[in-house]
Amino acid sequence: MDAGTERAERQTRRRTASGSPAPAAPARGRPRSEAVEQAIIEGVIELLEQGVPLTELSIERIARTAGVGKATIYRRWSGKEALFVDVVASIEEPDPADLPGTSMRDDLVRLLEHMRRRGLSMRTSALLHNVLAQMKTLPRLWDAYQELVVDPRRRVTHDVVRRGVAEGELPAGTDVEFAADLFTGPMLLRTVMRSDAPLAEDLAERIVDTVLAGLRSAGS
């Protein structure tokens, strides 16, 4: 499969994952034009696929590749860090469009399933693996990724667990942050720390049910 076809398929997966067109990235105060923004993101991906390191991707070079002016990029992103975060988000498995809301358990399974699928993407996408590896060596970029992508995901998980405590699905007084780490930790271990570990289709359910049983037993 050539690079252009692979990029097209990535975009198709993003739009069909939730059964509807993928929403535009968060505005964060910038005016948006989906077609222009997509051209810029695809321009960065094209350069990365050519082997250009992140450290050598200047706004000028990105603008030339995307066929836009530098001002067009700066109107949408505060700098390269924010742009690169959106590029990575476009390559990754898209976040769940919504959660079932039927129970804490169902929502946690949905969130962990997203992590599992992201882990599978990491194993099959050399580009994603390469870009994330480079990001970890660039403190400002890695911090931006944590702030704009990782932290919001953590807050969603905390909110789900907090709601579960409020609705009696977990014992009163459960440490929300600790419980959230117990749910996500095993999946992170298998998707990040152990690249050879199996990621079975029922892994999310098994983790959630096992941790739920332990937390409920500890609180009884």
Coordinates of N, CA and C in Angstrom, one line a residue:
M1 N 0.9 -1.2 0.0 CA 0.0 0.0 0.0 C 0.9 1.2 0.0
D2 N 0.6 2.2 -0.9 CA 1.5 3.4 -1.0 C 1.0 4.4 0.1
A3 N 1.9 5.4 0.3 CA 1.6 6.3 1.4 C 0.3 7.1 1.3
G4 N 0.0 7.5 0.0 CA -1.2 8.2 -0.2 C -2.5 7.4 0.1
T5 N -2.4 6.1 -0.3 CA -3.6 5.3 0.0 C -3.7 5.0 1.4
E6 N -2.6 4.9 2.1 CA -2.6 4.6 3.6 C -3.2 5.8 4.3
R7 N -2.8 7.1 3.9 CA -3.4 8.3 4.5 C -4.9 8.4 4.2
A8 N -5.3 8.0 3.0 CA -6.7 8.1 2.7 C -7.5 7.1 3.6
E9 N -7.0 5.9 3.8 CA -7.7 5.0 4.6 C -7.7 5.4 6.0
R10 N -6.6 6.1 6.5 CA -6.7 6.6 7.9 C -7.8 7.6 8.1
Q11 N -8.0 8.5 7.1 CA -9.0 9.4 7.2 C -10.4 8.8 7.1
T12 N -10.6 7.8 6.3 CA -11.8 7.1 6.2 C -12.2 6.4 7.6
R13 N -11.1 5.8 8.2 CA -11.4 5.1 9.5 C -11.8 6.2 10.5
R14 N -11.2 7.3 10.5 CA -11.5 8.4 11.5 C -13.0 8.8 11.3
R15 N -13.5 8.9 10.1 CA -14.8 9.3 9.8 C -15.9 8.3 10.1
T16 N -15.5 7.0 9.9 CA -16.5 5.9 10.0 C -16.5 5.3 11.4
A17 N -15.5 5.6 12.2 CA -15.3 4.9 13.5 C -16.6 5.1 14.4
S18 N -17.2 6.3 14.3 CA -18.3 6.5 15.1 C -19.6 6.5 14.3
G19 N -19.5 6.2 13.0 CA -20.7 6.1 12.2 C -21.1 7.5 11.6
S20 N -20.3 8.5 11.8 CA -20.6 9.8 11.3 C -19.3 10.5 11.1
P21 N -19.4 11.7 10.3 CA -18.1 12.4 10.0 C -17.4 12.8 11.3
A22 N -16.1 12.7 11.2 CA -15.2 13.0 12.4 C -15.4 14.5 12.7
P23 N -15.6 14.9 14.0 CA -15.7 16.3 14.3 C -14.4 17.0 14.1
A24 N -14.5 18.3 13.8 CA -13.2 19.1 13.7 C -12.5 19.1 15.0
A25 N -11.2 19.3 15.0 CA -10.4 19.4 16.2 C -10.8 20.5 17.1
P26 N -10.6 20.5 18.4 CA -11.0 21.5 19.3 C -10.5 22.9 18.8
A27 N -11.4 23.9 18.9 CA -11.0 25.2 18.3 C -9.9 25.9 19.0
R28 N -9.9 25.8 20.4 CA -8.8 26.4 21.2 C -8.6 27.8 20.7
G29 N -9.6 28.5 20.3 CA -9.5 30.0 20.0 C -9.1 30.2 18.6
R30 N -8.9 29.2 17.7 CA -8.5 29.5 16.4 C -9.6 29.3 15.4
P31 N -9.7 30.2 14.4 CA -10.7 30.0 13.3 C -10.3 28.7 12.5
R32 N -11.3 28.0 12.1 CA -11.1 26.7 11.4 C -11.7 26.6 10.0
S33 N -11.0 25.9 9.1 CA -11.5 25.5 7.8 C -11.0 24.1 7.7
E34 N -12.0 23.2 7.6 CA -11.6 21.8 7.7 C -10.7 21.4 6.5
A35 N -11.0 21.9 5.3 CA -10.2 21.5 4.1 C -8.8 22.0 4.2
V36 N -8.6 23.3 4.6 CA -7.3 23.9 4.8 C -6.5 23.2 5.9
E37 N -7.2 23.0 7.0 CA -6.5 22.3 8.1 C -6.1 20.9 7.8
Q38 N -6.9 20.2 7.0 CA -6.6 18.8 6.6 C -5.4 18.8 5.7
A39 N -5.3 19.8 4.8 CA -4.2 19.9 3.9 C -2.9 20.2 4.6
I40 N -2.9 21.0 5.7 CA -1.7 21.2 6.5 C -1.3 19.9 7.2
I41 N -2.3 19.3 7.9 CA -1.9 18.0 8.6 C -1.4 17.0 7.6
E42 N -2.0 16.8 6.5 CA -1.5 15.9 5.5 C -0.1 16.3 5.0
G43 N 0.2 17.6 4.9 CA 1.5 18.0 4.5 C 2.5 17.6 5.5
V44 N 2.2 17.7 6.8 CA 3.2 17.3 7.8 C 3.4 15.8 7.7
I45 N 2.3 15.0 7.5 CA 2.4 13.6 7.4 C 3.3 13.2 6.2
E46 N 3.1 13.9 5.1 CA 3.9 13.6 3.9 C 5.3 13.8 4.2
L47 N 5.7 14.9 4.9 CA 7.1 15.1 5.2 C 7.7 14.0 6.2
L48 N 6.8 13.6 7.1 CA 7.3 12.6 8.1 C 7.5 11.3 7.4
E49 N 6.6 11.0 6.4 CA 6.7 9.7 5.7 C 8.0 9.7 4.8
Q50 N 8.4 10.9 4.4 CA 9.7 11.0 3.7 C 10.9 10.9 4.5
G51 N 10.7 10.8 5.9 CA 11.8 10.6 6.8 C 12.3 11.9 7.4
V52 N 11.6 13.0 7.2 CA 12.1 14.3 7.8 C 11.8 14.3 9.3
P53 N 12.8 14.5 10.1 CA 12.6 14.5 11.6 C 11.8 15.6 12.0
L54 N 11.1 15.5 13.2 CA 10.3 16.5 13.7 C 11.1 17.8 13.9
T55 N 12.3 17.7 14.3 CA 13.2 18.8 14.6 C 13.5 19.7 13.4
E56 N 13.3 19.1 12.2 CA 13.6 19.8 11.0 C 12.4 20.3 10.3
L57 N 11.2 20.1 10.9 CA 10.0 20.5 10.2 C 9.7 22.0 10.6
S58 N 10.1 22.9 9.8 CA 9.8 24.3 10.1 C 8.4 24.6 9.5
I59 N 7.9 25.7 10.1 CA 6.6 26.2 9.6 C 6.6 26.5 8.1
E60 N 7.8 27.1 7.7 CA 8.0 27.5 6.3 C 7.9 26.2 5.4
R61 N 8.6 25.2 5.8 CA 8.6 24.0 5.0 C 7.2 23.3 5.0
I62 N 6.5 23.3 6.1 CA 5.2 22.7 6.2 C 4.2 23.5 5.3
A63 N 4.4 24.8 5.3 CA 3.5 25.7 4.5 C 3.7 25.4 3.0
R64 N 5.0 25.3 2.6 CA 5.3 25.0 1.2 C 4.6 23.7 0.7
T65 N 4.8 22.7 1.6 CA 4.3 21.3 1.2 C 2.8 21.3 1.2
A66 N 2.1 22.1 2.1 CA 0.7 22.1 2.1 C 0.1 23.1 1.1
G67 N 0.9 23.9 0.5 CA 0.4 24.9 -0.4 C -0.4 26.1 0.2
V68 N 0.1 26.5 1.4 CA -0.6 27.6 2.1 C 0.5 28.5 2.6
G69 N 0.0 29.7 3.1 CA 1.0 30.6 3.7 C 1.2 30.3 5.1
K70 N 2.4 30.8 5.7 CA 2.7 30.6 7.1 C 1.6 31.2 8.0
A71 N 1.0 32.4 7.6 CA 0.0 33.0 8.4 C -1.2 32.1 8.6
T72 N -1.5 31.3 7.5 CA -2.6 30.4 7.6 C -2.4 29.3 8.7
I73 N -1.2 28.9 8.8 CA -0.9 27.9 9.9 C -1.0 28.6 11.3
Y74 N -0.4 29.7 11.4 CA -0.4 30.4 12.7 C -1.8 30.8 13.1
R75 N -2.7 31.0 12.2 CA -4.1 31.3 12.6 C -4.7 30.2 13.2
R76 N -4.2 29.0 13.0 CA -4.9 27.8 13.5 C -4.1 27.1 14.6
W77 N -2.8 27.3 14.7 CA -2.0 26.7 15.8 C -1.1 27.7 16.3
S78 N -0.9 27.7 17.6 CA 0.0 28.7 18.3 C 1.5 28.4 17.9
G79 N 1.8 27.2 17.5 CA 3.2 26.9 17.1 C 3.3 25.5 16.7
K80 N 4.5 25.0 16.5 CA 4.7 23.7 15.9 C 4.2 22.6 16.9
E81 N 4.4 22.8 18.2 CA 4.0 21.8 19.2 C 2.5 21.5 19.1
A82 N 1.6 22.5 19.0 CA 0.2 22.3 19.0 C -0.2 21.6 17.6
L83 N 0.5 22.0 16.5 CA 0.2 21.4 15.2 C 0.6 19.9 15.3
F84 N 1.8 19.6 15.8 CA 2.2 18.2 15.8 C 1.3 17.4 16.7
V85 N 0.8 17.9 17.7 CA -0.2 17.2 18.6 C -1.4 16.8 17.7
D86 N -1.9 17.7 17.0 CA -3.1 17.4 16.1 C -2.7 16.4 15.0
V87 N -1.5 16.5 14.5 CA -1.1 15.5 13.5 C -1.1 14.1 14.1
V88 N -0.5 14.0 15.3 CA -0.5 12.6 16.0 C -1.9 12.2 16.2
A89 N -2.8 13.1 16.7 CA -4.2 12.7 16.9 C -4.9 12.2 15.7
S90 N -4.5 12.8 14.5 CA -5.1 12.3 13.3 C -4.7 10.9 12.8
I91 N -3.5 10.5 13.3 CA -3.0 9.2 13.0 C -3.5 8.2 14.0
E92 N -3.7 8.5 15.2 CA -4.1 7.6 16.2 C -5.5 7.1 16.0
E93 N -5.9 6.0 16.7 CA -7.3 5.6 16.8 C -8.1 6.7 17.4
P94 N -9.2 7.2 16.7 CA -9.9 8.3 17.3 C -10.5 8.0 18.6
D95 N -10.6 9.1 19.5 CA -11.3 8.9 20.8 C -12.7 8.5 20.6
P96 N -13.3 7.8 21.6 CA -14.7 7.5 21.5 C -15.6 8.8 21.3
A97 N -16.5 8.7 20.3 CA -17.3 9.9 20.1 C -18.2 10.2 21.3
D98 N -18.7 9.1 21.9 CA -19.5 9.2 23.1 C -19.4 8.0 23.9
L99 N -19.9 8.0 25.1 CA -19.9 6.8 25.9 C -21.3 6.3 26.1
P100 N -21.5 5.0 26.3 CA -22.8 4.4 26.4 C -23.7 5.1 27.5
G101 N -23.0 5.4 28.7 CA -23.8 6.1 29.8 C -24.7 5.2 30.5
T102 N -24.8 3.9 30.2 CA -25.7 3.0 30.8 C -25.2 2.6 32.2
S103 N -23.9 2.5 32.4 CA -23.3 2.2 33.7 C -21.8 2.6 33.7
M104 N -21.2 2.7 34.9 CA -19.8 2.9 34.9 C -19.0 1.8 34.2
R105 N -19.5 0.6 34.4 CA -18.8 -0.5 33.8 C -18.7 -0.4 32.3
D106 N -19.9 -0.1 31.7 CA -20.0 0.0 30.2 C -19.1 1.1 29.7
D107 N -19.0 2.2 30.4 CA -18.2 3.3 30.0 C -16.7 3.0 30.1
L108 N -16.4 2.3 31.2 CA -15.0 2.0 31.3 C -14.5 0.9 30.3
V109 N -15.4 0.0 30.0 CA -15.1 -0.9 28.9 C -14.8 -0.2 27.6
R110 N -15.7 0.8 27.3 CA -15.5 1.5 26.1 C -14.2 2.3 26.1
L111 N -13.8 2.9 27.2 CA -12.5 3.6 27.3 C -11.3 2.7 27.1
L112 N -11.4 1.6 27.8 CA -10.3 0.7 27.7 C -10.2 0.0 26.4
E113 N -11.3 -0.2 25.7 CA -11.3 -0.7 24.4 C -10.6 0.2 23.4
H114 N -10.8 1.5 23.6 CA -10.1 2.5 22.8 C -8.6 2.4 23.0
M115 N -8.2 2.2 24.3 CA -6.8 2.1 24.6 C -6.2 0.8 23.9
R116 N -7.0 -0.2 23.9 CA -6.5 -1.5 23.3 C -6.3 -1.3 21.8
R117 N -7.3 -0.6 21.1 CA -7.2 -0.4 19.7 C -6.1 0.6 19.4
R118 N -5.8 1.5 20.3 CA -4.7 2.4 20.0 C -3.4 1.6 20.1
G119 N -3.3 0.7 21.1 CA -2.2 -0.2 21.2 C -1.9 -1.0 19.9
L120 N -3.0 -1.5 19.3 CA -2.9 -2.2 18.1 C -2.4 -1.3 17.0
S121 N -2.9 -0.1 16.9 CA -2.4 0.9 15.9 C -0.9 1.2 16.1
M122 N -0.5 1.3 17.3 CA 1.0 1.5 17.6 C 1.8 0.4 17.0
R123 N 1.3 -0.8 17.1 CA 2.1 -2.0 16.6 C 2.1 -2.1 15.1
T124 N 1.0 -1.6 14.5 CA 1.0 -1.7 13.0 C 1.4 -0.5 12.3
S125 N 1.4 0.7 12.9 CA 1.7 1.9 12.2 C 3.2 2.3 12.6
A126 N 4.1 2.1 11.6 CA 5.5 2.5 11.9 C 5.6 4.0 12.0
L127 N 4.7 4.8 11.3 CA 4.7 6.2 11.4 C 4.4 6.7 12.8
L128 N 3.3 6.2 13.3 CA 2.8 6.6 14.6 C 3.9 6.2 15.7
H129 N 4.4 5.1 15.6 CA 5.4 4.6 16.5 C 6.7 5.6 16.5
N130 N 7.1 5.9 15.3 CA 8.2 6.7 15.1 C 8.0 8.2 15.6
V131 N 6.8 8.7 15.3 CA 6.6 10.1 15.7 C 6.5 10.2 17.2
L132 N 5.8 9.2 17.9 CA 5.7 9.2 19.3 C 7.1 9.1 20.0
A133 N 7.9 8.2 19.4 CA 9.3 8.1 19.9 C 10.0 9.4 19.8
Q134 N 9.9 10.1 18.7 CA 10.6 11.4 18.6 C 10.0 12.4 19.6
M135 N 8.7 12.4 19.8 CA 8.1 13.4 20.7 C 8.6 13.2 22.1
K136 N 8.9 12.0 22.5 CA 9.4 11.8 23.9 C 10.8 12.4 24.1
T137 N 11.5 12.7 23.1 CA 12.8 13.3 23.2 C 12.7 14.9 23.1
L138 N 11.5 15.4 22.9 CA 11.3 16.8 22.8 C 10.4 17.3 23.9
P139 N 11.0 17.8 25.0 CA 10.2 18.1 26.2 C 8.9 19.0 25.9
R140 N 9.1 20.1 25.2 CA 8.0 21.0 25.0 C 6.9 20.3 24.2
L141 N 7.2 19.5 23.2 CA 6.2 18.8 22.4 C 5.6 17.7 23.2
W142 N 6.4 17.0 24.0 CA 5.8 15.9 24.8 C 4.9 16.5 25.9
D143 N 5.2 17.6 26.5 CA 4.4 18.3 27.5 C 3.1 18.7 26.8
A144 N 3.2 19.2 25.6 CA 1.9 19.7 24.9 C 1.0 18.5 24.6
Y145 N 1.6 17.4 24.2 CA 0.8 16.2 24.0 C 0.1 15.7 25.2
Q146 N 0.9 15.7 26.4 CA 0.3 15.3 27.6 C -0.9 16.2 28.0
E147 N -0.7 17.6 27.8 CA -1.7 18.5 28.2 C -2.9 18.5 27.3
L148 N -2.8 18.3 26.0 CA -3.9 18.4 25.1 C -4.5 17.1 24.8
V149 N -3.8 16.0 25.0 CA -4.4 14.7 24.6 C -4.5 13.8 25.8
V150 N -3.4 13.6 26.5 CA -3.4 12.6 27.6 C -4.3 13.0 28.8
D151 N -4.1 14.3 29.3 CA -4.8 14.8 30.4 C -6.3 14.8 30.3
P152 N -6.8 15.2 29.1 CA -8.3 15.1 28.9 C -8.8 13.7 29.0
R153 N -8.0 12.7 28.5 CA -8.5 11.4 28.5 C -8.5 10.9 30.0
R154 N -7.5 11.3 30.8 CA -7.5 10.9 32.2 C -8.7 11.5 32.9
R155 N -9.0 12.8 32.6 CA -10.2 13.4 33.3 C -11.5 12.7 32.9
V156 N -11.6 12.2 31.7 CA -12.8 11.5 31.3 C -12.9 10.2 32.2
T157 N -11.8 9.5 32.3 CA -11.9 8.3 33.2 C -12.2 8.6 34.6
H158 N -11.6 9.6 35.1 CA -11.9 10.0 36.5 C -13.3 10.4 36.7
D159 N -13.9 11.1 35.7 CA -15.3 11.4 35.8 C -16.2 10.2 35.8
V160 N -15.9 9.2 35.0 CA -16.7 8.0 34.9 C -16.6 7.3 36.3
V161 N -15.4 7.1 36.8 CA -15.3 6.5 38.1 C -16.0 7.3 39.2
R162 N -15.9 8.6 39.2 CA -16.5 9.4 40.2 C -18.0 9.2 40.1
R163 N -18.6 9.2 38.9 CA -20.0 8.9 38.8 C -20.4 7.6 39.3
G164 N -19.5 6.6 39.1 CA -19.8 5.2 39.6 C -19.9 5.2 41.1
V165 N -19.0 6.0 41.8 CA -19.1 6.1 43.2 C -20.4 6.7 43.7
A166 N -20.7 7.8 43.0 CA -21.9 8.6 43.4 C -23.2 7.7 43.2
E167 N -23.2 6.8 42.2 CA -24.4 6.0 41.9 C -24.3 4.6 42.5
G168 N -23.3 4.4 43.4 CA -23.3 3.2 44.1 C -22.7 2.0 43.4
E169 N -22.1 2.2 42.3 CA -21.4 1.1 41.6 C -20.1 0.7 42.2
L170 N -19.6 1.7 43.0 CA -18.4 1.4 43.8 C -18.6 1.9 45.2
P171 N -17.9 1.3 46.2 CA -18.2 1.7 47.5 C -17.9 3.2 47.8
A172 N -18.7 3.8 48.7 CA -18.5 5.2 49.0 C -17.1 5.4 49.6
G173 N -16.4 6.5 49.3 CA -15.1 6.7 49.8 C -14.0 6.1 49.0
T174 N -14.4 5.5 47.8 CA -13.4 5.0 46.9 C -12.5 6.1 46.4
D175 N -11.2 5.9 46.5 CA -10.2 6.8 45.9 C -10.3 6.8 44.4
V176 N -10.9 7.9 43.9 CA -11.2 8.0 42.4 C -9.9 7.8 41.6
E177 N -8.9 8.6 41.9 CA -7.7 8.6 41.1 C -7.0 7.2 41.2
F178 N -6.9 6.7 42.3 CA -6.3 5.4 42.5 C -7.1 4.3 41.7
A179 N -8.4 4.3 41.8 CA -9.3 3.4 41.1 C -9.1 3.5 39.6
A180 N -9.1 4.7 39.2 CA -8.9 4.9 37.7 C -7.6 4.4 37.2
D181 N -6.5 4.5 38.0 CA -5.2 3.9 37.7 C -5.3 2.4 37.7
L182 N -6.1 1.8 38.6 CA -6.2 0.4 38.6 C -6.9 -0.1 37.3
F183 N -7.8 0.6 36.8 CA -8.5 0.2 35.6 C -7.6 0.4 34.3
T184 N -6.9 1.5 34.3 CA -6.1 1.8 33.0 C -4.7 1.2 33.1
G185 N -4.2 1.0 34.3 CA -2.8 0.5 34.4 C -2.5 -0.8 33.6
P186 N -3.4 -1.9 33.8 CA -3.1 -3.1 33.1 C -3.1 -3.0 31.5
M187 N -4.0 -2.1 31.0 CA -4.1 -1.9 29.6 C -2.8 -1.1 29.1
L188 N -2.4 -0.1 29.9 CA -1.2 0.6 29.5 C 0.0 -0.3 29.5
L189 N 0.1 -1.2 30.5 CA 1.2 -2.1 30.6 C 1.3 -2.9 29.3
R190 N 0.2 -3.4 28.9 CA 0.2 -4.3 27.7 C 0.4 -3.6 26.4
T191 N -0.1 -2.3 26.3 CA 0.0 -1.6 25.1 C 1.2 -0.8 24.9
V192 N 1.8 -0.4 26.1 CA 3.0 0.5 26.0 C 4.3 -0.2 26.5
M193 N 4.2 -0.9 27.6 CA 5.4 -1.5 28.2 C 5.8 -2.8 27.6
R194 N 4.7 -3.6 27.2 CA 5.0 -4.9 26.7 C 4.4 -5.0 25.3
S195 N 5.2 -4.7 24.3 CA 4.8 -4.6 22.9 C 4.5 -6.0 22.4
D196 N 4.9 -7.0 23.0 CA 4.6 -8.4 22.5 C 3.4 -9.0 23.3
A197 N 2.8 -8.3 24.2 CA 1.7 -8.9 25.0 C 0.5 -9.0 24.2
P198 N -0.3 -10.1 24.4 CA -1.5 -10.3 23.6 C -2.5 -9.2 23.9
L199 N -3.3 -8.7 22.9 CA -4.4 -7.8 23.1 C -5.7 -8.4 22.6
A200 N -6.2 -9.3 23.4 CA -7.4 -10.1 23.0 C -8.6 -9.2 22.9
E201 N -9.5 -9.5 22.1 CA -10.7 -8.7 21.9 C -11.5 -8.5 23.2
D202 N -11.4 -9.4 24.1 CA -12.2 -9.3 25.4 C -11.4 -8.7 26.5
L203 N -10.2 -8.2 26.2 CA -9.3 -7.7 27.3 C -9.9 -6.6 28.1
A204 N -10.5 -5.6 27.5 CA -11.1 -4.5 28.2 C -12.1 -5.0 29.2
E205 N -13.0 -5.9 28.8 CA -14.0 -6.4 29.7 C -13.4 -7.2 30.9
R206 N -12.4 -8.0 30.6 CA -11.7 -8.8 31.6 C -11.1 -7.9 32.6
I207 N -10.4 -6.8 32.2 CA -9.8 -5.9 33.1 C -10.8 -5.2 34.0
V208 N -11.8 -4.6 33.4 CA -12.8 -3.9 34.1 C -13.5 -4.8 35.2
D209 N -13.9 -6.0 34.8 CA -14.6 -6.8 35.7 C -13.8 -7.3 36.8
T210 N -12.5 -7.6 36.5 CA -11.6 -8.0 37.6 C -11.3 -6.9 38.6
V211 N -11.1 -5.7 38.1 CA -10.8 -4.6 39.0 C -12.1 -4.2 39.8
L212 N -13.2 -4.2 39.2 CA -14.5 -4.0 39.9 C -14.7 -4.9 41.0
A213 N -14.5 -6.2 40.7 CA -14.6 -7.2 41.8 C -13.7 -7.0 43.0
G214 N -12.5 -6.6 42.7 CA -11.5 -6.3 43.8 C -11.9 -5.1 44.6
L215 N -12.3 -4.0 43.9 CA -12.7 -2.8 44.6 C -13.9 -3.0 45.4
R216 N -14.9 -3.7 44.9 CA -16.1 -4.0 45.7 C -15.9 -4.8 46.9
S217 N -15.0 -5.8 46.7 CA -14.7 -6.7 47.8 C -13.9 -5.9 48.9
A218 N -13.0 -5.1 48.5 CA -12.2 -4.3 49.4 C -13.1 -3.3 50.2
G219 N -14.2 -2.9 49.6 CA -15.1 -1.9 50.3 C -16.2 -2.5 51.1
S220 N -16.3 -3.9 51.0 CA -17.4 -4.5 51.7 C -17.1 -4.8 53.2

